CSV table of C-alpha atoms and ligand atoms in Angstrom, one decimal:
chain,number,residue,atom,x,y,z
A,1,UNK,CA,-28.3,-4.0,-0.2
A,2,UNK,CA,-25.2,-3.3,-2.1
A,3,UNK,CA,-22.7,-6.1,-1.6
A,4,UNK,CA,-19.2,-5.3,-0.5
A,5,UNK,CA,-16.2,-7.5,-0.7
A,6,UNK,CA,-12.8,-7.1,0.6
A,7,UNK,CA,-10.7,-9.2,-1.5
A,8,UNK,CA,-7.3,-9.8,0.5
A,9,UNK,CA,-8.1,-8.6,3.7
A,10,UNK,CA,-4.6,-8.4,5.3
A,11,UNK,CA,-3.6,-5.2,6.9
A,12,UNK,CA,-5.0,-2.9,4.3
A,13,UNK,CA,-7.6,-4.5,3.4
A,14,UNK,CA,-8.4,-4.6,6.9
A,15,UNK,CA,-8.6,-0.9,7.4
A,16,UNK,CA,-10.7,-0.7,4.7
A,17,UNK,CA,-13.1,-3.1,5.1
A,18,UNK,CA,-13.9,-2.4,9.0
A,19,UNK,CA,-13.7,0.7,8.2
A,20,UNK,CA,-16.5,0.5,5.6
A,21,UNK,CA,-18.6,-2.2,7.7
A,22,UNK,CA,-18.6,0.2,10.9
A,23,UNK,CA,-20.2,3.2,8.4
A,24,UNK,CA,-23.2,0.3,8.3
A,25,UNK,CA,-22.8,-1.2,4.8
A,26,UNK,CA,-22.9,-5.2,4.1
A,27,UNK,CA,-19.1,-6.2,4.3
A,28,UNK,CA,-17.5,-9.0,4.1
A,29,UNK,CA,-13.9,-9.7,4.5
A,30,UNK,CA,-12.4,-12.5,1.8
A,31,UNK,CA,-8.9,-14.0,2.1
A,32,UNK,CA,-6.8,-17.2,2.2
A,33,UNK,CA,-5.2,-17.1,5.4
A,34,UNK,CA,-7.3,-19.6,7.8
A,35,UNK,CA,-6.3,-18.5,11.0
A,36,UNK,CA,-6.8,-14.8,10.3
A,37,UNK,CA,-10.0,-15.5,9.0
A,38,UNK,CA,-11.2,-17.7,12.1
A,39,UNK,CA,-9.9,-15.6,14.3
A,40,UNK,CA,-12.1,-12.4,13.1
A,41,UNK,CA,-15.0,-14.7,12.8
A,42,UNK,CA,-14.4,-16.2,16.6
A,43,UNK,CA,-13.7,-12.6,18.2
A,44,UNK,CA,-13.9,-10.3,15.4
A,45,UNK,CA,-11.5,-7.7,14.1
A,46,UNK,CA,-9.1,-6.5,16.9
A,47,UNK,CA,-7.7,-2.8,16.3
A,48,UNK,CA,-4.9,-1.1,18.2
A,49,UNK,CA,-4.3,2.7,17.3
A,50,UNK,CA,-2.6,4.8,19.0
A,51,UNK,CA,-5.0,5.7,21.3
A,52,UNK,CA,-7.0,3.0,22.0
A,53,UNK,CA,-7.8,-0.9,21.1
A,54,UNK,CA,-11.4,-2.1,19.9
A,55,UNK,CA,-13.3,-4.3,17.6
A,56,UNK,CA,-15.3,-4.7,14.7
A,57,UNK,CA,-17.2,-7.4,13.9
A,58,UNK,CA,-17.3,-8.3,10.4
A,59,UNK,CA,-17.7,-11.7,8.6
A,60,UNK,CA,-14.6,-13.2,6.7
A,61,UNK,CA,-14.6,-16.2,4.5
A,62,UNK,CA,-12.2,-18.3,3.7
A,63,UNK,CA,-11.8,-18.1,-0.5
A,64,UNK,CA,-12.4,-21.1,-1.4
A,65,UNK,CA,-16.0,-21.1,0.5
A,66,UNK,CA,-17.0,-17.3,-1.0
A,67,UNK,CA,-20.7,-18.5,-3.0
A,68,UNK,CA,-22.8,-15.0,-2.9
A,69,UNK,CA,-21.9,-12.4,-5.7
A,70,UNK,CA,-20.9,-8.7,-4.8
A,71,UNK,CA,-21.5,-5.5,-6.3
A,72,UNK,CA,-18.4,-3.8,-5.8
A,73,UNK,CA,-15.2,-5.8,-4.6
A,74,UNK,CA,-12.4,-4.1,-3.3
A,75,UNK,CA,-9.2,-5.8,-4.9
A,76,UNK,CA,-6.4,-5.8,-2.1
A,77,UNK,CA,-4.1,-8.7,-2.1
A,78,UNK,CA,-0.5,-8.3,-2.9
A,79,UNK,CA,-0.3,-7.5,-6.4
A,80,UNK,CA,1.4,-11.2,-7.8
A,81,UNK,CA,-1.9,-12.5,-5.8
A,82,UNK,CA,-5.1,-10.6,-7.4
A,83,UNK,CA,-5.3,-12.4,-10.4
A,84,UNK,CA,-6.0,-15.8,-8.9
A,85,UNK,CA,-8.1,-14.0,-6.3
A,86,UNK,CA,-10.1,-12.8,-8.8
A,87,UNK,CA,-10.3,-16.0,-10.9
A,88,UNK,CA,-11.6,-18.0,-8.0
A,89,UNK,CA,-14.1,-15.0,-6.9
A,90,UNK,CA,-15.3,-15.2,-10.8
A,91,UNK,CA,-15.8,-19.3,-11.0
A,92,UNK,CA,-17.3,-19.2,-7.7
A,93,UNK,CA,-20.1,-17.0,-9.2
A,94,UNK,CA,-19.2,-13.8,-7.3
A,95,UNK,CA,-18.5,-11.5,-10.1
A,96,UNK,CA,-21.3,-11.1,-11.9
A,97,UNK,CA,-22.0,-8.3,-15.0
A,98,UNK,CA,-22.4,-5.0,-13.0
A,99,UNK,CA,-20.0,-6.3,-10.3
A,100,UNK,CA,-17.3,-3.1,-10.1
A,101,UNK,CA,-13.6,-3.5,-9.1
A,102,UNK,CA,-12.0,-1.2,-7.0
A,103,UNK,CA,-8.3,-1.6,-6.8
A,104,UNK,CA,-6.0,0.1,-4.5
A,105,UNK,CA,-2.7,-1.6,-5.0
A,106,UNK,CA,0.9,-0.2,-5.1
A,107,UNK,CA,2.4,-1.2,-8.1
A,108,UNK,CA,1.8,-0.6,-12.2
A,109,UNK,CA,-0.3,-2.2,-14.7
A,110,UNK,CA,-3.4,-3.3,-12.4
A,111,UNK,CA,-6.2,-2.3,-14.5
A,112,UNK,CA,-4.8,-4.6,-17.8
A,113,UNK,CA,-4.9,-7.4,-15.5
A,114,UNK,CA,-8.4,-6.7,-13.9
A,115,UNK,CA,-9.7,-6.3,-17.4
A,116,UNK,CA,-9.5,-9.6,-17.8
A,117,UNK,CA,-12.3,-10.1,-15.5
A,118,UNK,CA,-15.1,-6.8,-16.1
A,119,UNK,CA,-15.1,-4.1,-18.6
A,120,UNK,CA,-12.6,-1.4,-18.1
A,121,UNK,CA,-15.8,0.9,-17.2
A,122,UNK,CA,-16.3,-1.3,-14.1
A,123,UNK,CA,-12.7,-1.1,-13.2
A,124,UNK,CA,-12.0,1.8,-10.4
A,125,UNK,CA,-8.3,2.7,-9.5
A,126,UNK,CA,-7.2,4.3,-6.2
A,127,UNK,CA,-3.8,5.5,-5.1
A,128,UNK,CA,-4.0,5.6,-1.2
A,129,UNK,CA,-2.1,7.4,1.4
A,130,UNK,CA,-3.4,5.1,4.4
A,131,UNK,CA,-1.2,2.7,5.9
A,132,UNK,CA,-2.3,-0.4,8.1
A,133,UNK,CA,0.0,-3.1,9.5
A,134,UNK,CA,-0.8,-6.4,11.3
A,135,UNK,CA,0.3,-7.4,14.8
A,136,UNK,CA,-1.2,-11.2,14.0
A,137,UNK,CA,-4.3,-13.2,12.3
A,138,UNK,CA,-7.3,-11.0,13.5
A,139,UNK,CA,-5.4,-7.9,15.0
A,140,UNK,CA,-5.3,-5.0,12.8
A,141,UNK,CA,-1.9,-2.3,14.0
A,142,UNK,CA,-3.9,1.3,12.7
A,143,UNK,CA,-1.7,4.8,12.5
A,144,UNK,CA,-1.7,7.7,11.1
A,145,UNK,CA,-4.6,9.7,8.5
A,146,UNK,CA,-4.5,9.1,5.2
A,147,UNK,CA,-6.3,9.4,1.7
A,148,UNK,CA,-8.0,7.8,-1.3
A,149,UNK,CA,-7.5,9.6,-5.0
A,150,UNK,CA,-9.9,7.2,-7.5
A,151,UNK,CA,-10.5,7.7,-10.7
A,152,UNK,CA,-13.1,5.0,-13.2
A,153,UNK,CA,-10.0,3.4,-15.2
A,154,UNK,CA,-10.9,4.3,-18.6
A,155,UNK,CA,-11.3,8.3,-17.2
A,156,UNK,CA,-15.3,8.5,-17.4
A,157,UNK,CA,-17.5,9.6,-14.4
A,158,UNK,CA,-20.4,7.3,-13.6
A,159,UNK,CA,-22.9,7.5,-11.0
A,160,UNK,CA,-20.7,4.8,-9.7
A,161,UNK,CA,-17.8,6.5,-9.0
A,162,UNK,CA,-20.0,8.9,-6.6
A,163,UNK,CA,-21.4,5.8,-5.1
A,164,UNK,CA,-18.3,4.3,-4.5
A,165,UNK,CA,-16.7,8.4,-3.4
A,166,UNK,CA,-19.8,8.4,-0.8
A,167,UNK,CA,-19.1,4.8,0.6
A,168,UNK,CA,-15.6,5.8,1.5
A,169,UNK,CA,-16.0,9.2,2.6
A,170,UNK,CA,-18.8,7.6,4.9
A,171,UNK,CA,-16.5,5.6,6.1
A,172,UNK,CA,-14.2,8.0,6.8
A,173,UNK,CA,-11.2,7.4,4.5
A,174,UNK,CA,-11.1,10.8,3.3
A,175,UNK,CA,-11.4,9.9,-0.9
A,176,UNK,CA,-11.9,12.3,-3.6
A,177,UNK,CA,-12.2,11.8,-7.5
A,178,UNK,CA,-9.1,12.2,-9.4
A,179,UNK,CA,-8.8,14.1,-12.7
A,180,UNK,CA,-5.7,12.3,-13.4
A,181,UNK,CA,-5.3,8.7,-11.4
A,182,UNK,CA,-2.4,7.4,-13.5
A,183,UNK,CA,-0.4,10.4,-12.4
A,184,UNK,CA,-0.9,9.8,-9.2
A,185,UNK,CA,-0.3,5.9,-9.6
A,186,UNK,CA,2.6,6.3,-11.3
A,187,UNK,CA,3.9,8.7,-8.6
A,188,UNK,CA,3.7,6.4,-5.6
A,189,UNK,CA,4.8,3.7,-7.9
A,190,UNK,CA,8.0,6.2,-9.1
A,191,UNK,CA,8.8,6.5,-5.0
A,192,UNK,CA,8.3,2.3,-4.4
A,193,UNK,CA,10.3,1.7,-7.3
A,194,UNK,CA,13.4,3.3,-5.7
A,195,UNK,CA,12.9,3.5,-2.2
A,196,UNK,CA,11.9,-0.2,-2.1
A,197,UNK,CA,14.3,-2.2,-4.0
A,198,UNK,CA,17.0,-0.2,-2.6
A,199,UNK,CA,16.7,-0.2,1.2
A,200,UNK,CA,15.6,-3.9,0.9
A,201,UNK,CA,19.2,-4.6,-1.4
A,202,UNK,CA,21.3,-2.6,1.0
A,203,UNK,CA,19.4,-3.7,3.9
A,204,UNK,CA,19.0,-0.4,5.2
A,205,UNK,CA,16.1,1.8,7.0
A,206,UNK,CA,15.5,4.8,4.7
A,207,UNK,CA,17.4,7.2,7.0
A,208,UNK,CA,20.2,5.0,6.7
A,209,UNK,CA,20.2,5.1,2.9
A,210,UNK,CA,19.7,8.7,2.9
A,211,UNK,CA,22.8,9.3,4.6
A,212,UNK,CA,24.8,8.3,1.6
A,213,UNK,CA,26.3,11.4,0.6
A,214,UNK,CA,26.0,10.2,-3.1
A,215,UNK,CA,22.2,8.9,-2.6
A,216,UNK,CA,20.9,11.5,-4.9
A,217,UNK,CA,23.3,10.2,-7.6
A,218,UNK,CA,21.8,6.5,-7.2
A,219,UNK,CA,18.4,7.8,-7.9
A,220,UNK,CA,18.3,10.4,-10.0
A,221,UNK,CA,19.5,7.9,-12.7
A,222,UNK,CA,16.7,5.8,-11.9
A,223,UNK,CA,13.7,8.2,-11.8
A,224,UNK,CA,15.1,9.7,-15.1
A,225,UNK,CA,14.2,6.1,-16.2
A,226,UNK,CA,10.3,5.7,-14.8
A,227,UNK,CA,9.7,9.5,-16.4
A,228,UNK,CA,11.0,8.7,-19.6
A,229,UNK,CA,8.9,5.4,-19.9
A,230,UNK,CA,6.0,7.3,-18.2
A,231,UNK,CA,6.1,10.1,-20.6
A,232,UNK,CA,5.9,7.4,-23.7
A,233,UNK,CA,2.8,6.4,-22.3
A,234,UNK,CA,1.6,10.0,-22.1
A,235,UNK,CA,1.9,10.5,-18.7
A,236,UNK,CA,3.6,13.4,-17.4
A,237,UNK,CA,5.5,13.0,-14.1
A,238,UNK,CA,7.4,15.9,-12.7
A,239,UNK,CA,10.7,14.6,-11.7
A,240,UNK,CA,12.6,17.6,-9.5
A,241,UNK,CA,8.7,16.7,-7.4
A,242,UNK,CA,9.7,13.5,-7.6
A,243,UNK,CA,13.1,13.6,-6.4
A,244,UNK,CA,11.9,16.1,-3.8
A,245,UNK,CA,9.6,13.7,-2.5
A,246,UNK,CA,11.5,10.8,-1.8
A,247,UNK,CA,14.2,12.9,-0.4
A,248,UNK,CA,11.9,13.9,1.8
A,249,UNK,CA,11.3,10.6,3.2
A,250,UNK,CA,15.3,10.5,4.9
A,251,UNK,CA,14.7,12.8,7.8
A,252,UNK,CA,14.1,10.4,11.1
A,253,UNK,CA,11.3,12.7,11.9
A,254,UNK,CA,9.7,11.6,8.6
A,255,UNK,CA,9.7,8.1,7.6
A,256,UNK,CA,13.4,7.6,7.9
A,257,UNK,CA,13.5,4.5,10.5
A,258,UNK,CA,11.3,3.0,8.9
A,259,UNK,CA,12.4,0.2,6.6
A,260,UNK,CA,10.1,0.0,3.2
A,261,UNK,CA,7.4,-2.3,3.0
A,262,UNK,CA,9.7,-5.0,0.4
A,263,UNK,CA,12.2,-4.9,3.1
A,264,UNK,CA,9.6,-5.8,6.1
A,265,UNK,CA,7.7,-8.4,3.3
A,266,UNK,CA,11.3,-9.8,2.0
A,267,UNK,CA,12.5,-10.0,5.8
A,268,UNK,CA,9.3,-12.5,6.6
A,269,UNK,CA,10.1,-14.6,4.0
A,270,UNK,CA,7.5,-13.1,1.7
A,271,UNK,CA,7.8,-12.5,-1.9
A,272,UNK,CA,7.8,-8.8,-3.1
A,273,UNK,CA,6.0,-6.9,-5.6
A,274,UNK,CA,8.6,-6.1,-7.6
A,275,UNK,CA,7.3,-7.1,-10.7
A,276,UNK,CA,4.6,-4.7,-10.9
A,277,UNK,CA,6.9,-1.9,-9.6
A,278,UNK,CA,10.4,-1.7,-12.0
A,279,UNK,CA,9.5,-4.8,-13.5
A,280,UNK,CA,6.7,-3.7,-15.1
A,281,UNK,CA,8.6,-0.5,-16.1
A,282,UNK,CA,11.2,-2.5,-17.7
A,283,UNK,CA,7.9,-4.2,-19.7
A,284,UNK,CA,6.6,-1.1,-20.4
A,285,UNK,CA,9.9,0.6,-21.3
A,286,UNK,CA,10.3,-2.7,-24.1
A,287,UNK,CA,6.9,-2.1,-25.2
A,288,UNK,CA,7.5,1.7,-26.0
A,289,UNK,CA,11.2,1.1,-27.1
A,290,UNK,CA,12.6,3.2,-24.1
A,291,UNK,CA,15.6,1.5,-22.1
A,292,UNK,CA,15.1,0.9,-18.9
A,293,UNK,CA,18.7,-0.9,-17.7
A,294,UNK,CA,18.8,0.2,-14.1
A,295,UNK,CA,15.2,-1.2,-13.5
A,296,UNK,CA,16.1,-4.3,-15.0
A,297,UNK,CA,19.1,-5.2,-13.0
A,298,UNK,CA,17.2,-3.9,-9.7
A,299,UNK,CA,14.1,-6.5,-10.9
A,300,UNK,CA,17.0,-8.7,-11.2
A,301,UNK,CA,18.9,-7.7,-7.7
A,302,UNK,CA,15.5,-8.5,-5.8
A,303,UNK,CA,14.7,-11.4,-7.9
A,304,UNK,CA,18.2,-13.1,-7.1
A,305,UNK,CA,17.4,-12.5,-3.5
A,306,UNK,CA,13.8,-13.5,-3.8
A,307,UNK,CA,15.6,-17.1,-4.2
A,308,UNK,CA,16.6,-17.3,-0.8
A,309,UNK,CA,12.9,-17.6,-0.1
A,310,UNK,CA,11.4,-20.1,-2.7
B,401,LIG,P1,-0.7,-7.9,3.7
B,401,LIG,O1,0.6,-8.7,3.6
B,401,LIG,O2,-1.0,-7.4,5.0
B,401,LIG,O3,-1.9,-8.8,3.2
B,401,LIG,C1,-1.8,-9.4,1.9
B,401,LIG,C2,-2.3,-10.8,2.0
B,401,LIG,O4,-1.3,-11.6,2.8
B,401,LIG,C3,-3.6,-11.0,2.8
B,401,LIG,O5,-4.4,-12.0,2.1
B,401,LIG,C4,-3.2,-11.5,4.1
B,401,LIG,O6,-4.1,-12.2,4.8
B,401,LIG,C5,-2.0,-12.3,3.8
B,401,LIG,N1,-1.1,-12.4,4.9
B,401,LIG,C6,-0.5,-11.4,5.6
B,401,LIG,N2,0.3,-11.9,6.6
B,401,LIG,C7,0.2,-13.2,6.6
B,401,LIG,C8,0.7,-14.3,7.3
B,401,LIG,N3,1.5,-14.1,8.4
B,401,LIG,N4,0.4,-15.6,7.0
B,401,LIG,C9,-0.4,-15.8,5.9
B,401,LIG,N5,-1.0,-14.8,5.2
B,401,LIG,C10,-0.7,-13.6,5.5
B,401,LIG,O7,-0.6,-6.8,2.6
B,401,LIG,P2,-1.1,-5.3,2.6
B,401,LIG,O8,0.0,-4.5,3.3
B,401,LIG,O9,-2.5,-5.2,3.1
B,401,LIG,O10,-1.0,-4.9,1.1
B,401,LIG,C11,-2.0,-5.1,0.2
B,401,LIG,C12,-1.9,-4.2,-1.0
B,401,LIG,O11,-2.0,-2.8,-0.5
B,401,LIG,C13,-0.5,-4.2,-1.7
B,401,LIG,O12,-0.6,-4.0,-3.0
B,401,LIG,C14,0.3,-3.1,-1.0
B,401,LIG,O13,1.4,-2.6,-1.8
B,401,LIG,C15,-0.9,-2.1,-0.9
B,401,LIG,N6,-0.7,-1.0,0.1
B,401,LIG,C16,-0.4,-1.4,1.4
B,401,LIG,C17,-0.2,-0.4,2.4
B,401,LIG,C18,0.1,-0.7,3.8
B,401,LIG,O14,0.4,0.3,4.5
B,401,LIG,N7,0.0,-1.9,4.3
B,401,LIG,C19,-0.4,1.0,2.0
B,401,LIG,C20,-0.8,1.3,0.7
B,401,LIG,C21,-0.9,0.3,-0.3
């Protein structure tokens, strides 16, 4: 049967993984945290939406114990995490030549660092619109619909990519193929990369930073930046969709009280994933001679806080 591994199985990777087990195929659930792993081993996978509370079973394994190889192994740690995740995976035997990797982290630059690990034809990339939070080890806080745009990473269609398309829409998680994946990466990535850094600096929900009267000339700046590096890698973002986008994120009846992701991550004492969001873009915009000073002192602003933390 084709082998399915969840690699970093926190909240998203818990959606995704029960998710995929409860459609019937052979699952397991790989990460480092012990009691979150025991926990789903002891009483399995406990979900709250917002109608009801269930569970899945579904076998997790610590890292360090993972011995069976995988066909297809769903990369979802943080991003500063995946390549020593996958390292481990491959010494422990679990990658082996047709293994695929599916990633579907935020951030920039995943499929260089995948590469290191299969051929870029047996590297997937997803953007997704799900979301998934965690109430504690084993318990799995669900909301909301979302989706799954994936695309093979060097652009060809396989057989695999259907495979991979079925296995999710099976599942339920509402995927199609994507014509243009980077695009889409880049766009999420564009919305992280100010959104993000700026609530979690200013310590504000979005709403809250929204209410500046002079937000729009914060960001503008800023976006002009990620396009401008974007469009020296040939990709073509559109950036009044852009702006339009994450303004549309400040109404309270949208995502305003929420605070960002880095701001919940940063607030529990976690490191962010900054580097992959305007850090990489600050690589990037070196390595295609664009200048990128407003990512760099950001990657600097979180990276100064960040030390509060080490
Ligand atoms: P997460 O923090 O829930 O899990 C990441 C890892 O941290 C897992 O290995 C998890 O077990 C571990 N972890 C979590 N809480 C822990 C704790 N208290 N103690 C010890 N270990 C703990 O991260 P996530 O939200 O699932 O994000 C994974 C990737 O998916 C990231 O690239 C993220 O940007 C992306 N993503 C997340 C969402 C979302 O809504 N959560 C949506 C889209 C993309």
């Amino acid at each position: 049967m084709f082998k399915i591994g969840i690699a970093g199985a926190g909240a998203m990777g818990g959606r995704i993984g029960t998710y995929i087990k409860q459609a019937g195929y052979d699952v397991t659930l790989i990460d480092n945290w012990e009691d979150h792993v025991n926990r789903i081993n002891e009483k399995g996978m406990e979900i709250q939406t917002e109608t009801k509370t269930y569970t899945v079973e579904v076998p997790a394994v610590l890292t360090k114990d993972v011995s069976e190889p995988f066909d297809l192994i769903v990369i979802l740690t943080k991003s500063m995490h995946s390549e020593k995740m996958l390292e481990q995976l491959q010494n422990q035997g679990s990658i082996h030549e047709g293994t695929a990797i599916l990633s579907m982290m935020n951030g920039l630059g995943h499929e260089e660092r995948l590469s290191q690990y299969v051929p870029m034809s047996q590297i997937y990339l997803a953007v997704t619109m799900w979301t998934a939070g965690l109430r504690g080890p084993g318990q799995l806080l669900l909301e909301g619909e979302g989706s799954i745009d994936l695309q093979r990473a060097d652009g060809e269609k396989d057989e695999r990519t259907e495979y991979i398309l079925n296995v999710l829409n099976e599942a339920g998680l509402n995927a199609q193929i994507s014509d243009d994946v980077f695009k889409s990466i880049w766009s999420k990535a564009t919305v992280n990369s100010v959104l993000n850094p700026l609530c979690t600096i200013l310590d504000k929900t979005i709403y809250e930073f929204g209410s500046y009267s002079e937000s729009r000339d914060m960001i503008v700046p800023l976006i002009d930046e990620i396009v401008a590096v974007a469009k020296a890698k040939n990709i073509n973002l559109d950036r009044t969709a852009l702006l339009d986008k994450i303004e549309a994120t400040y109404p309270k009846e949208t995502q305003g009280l929420h605070y960002p992701s880095m701001h919940q991550d940063f607030n529990k004492g976690r490191l962010t994933e900054i580097d992959y969001l305007n850090g990489q873009i600050a690589a990037y915009g070196k390595e295609v001679n664009v200048p990128t000073p407003l990512n760099e002192m950001i990657t600097h602003l979180i990276h100064q806080l960040e030390m509060k933390i080490q």
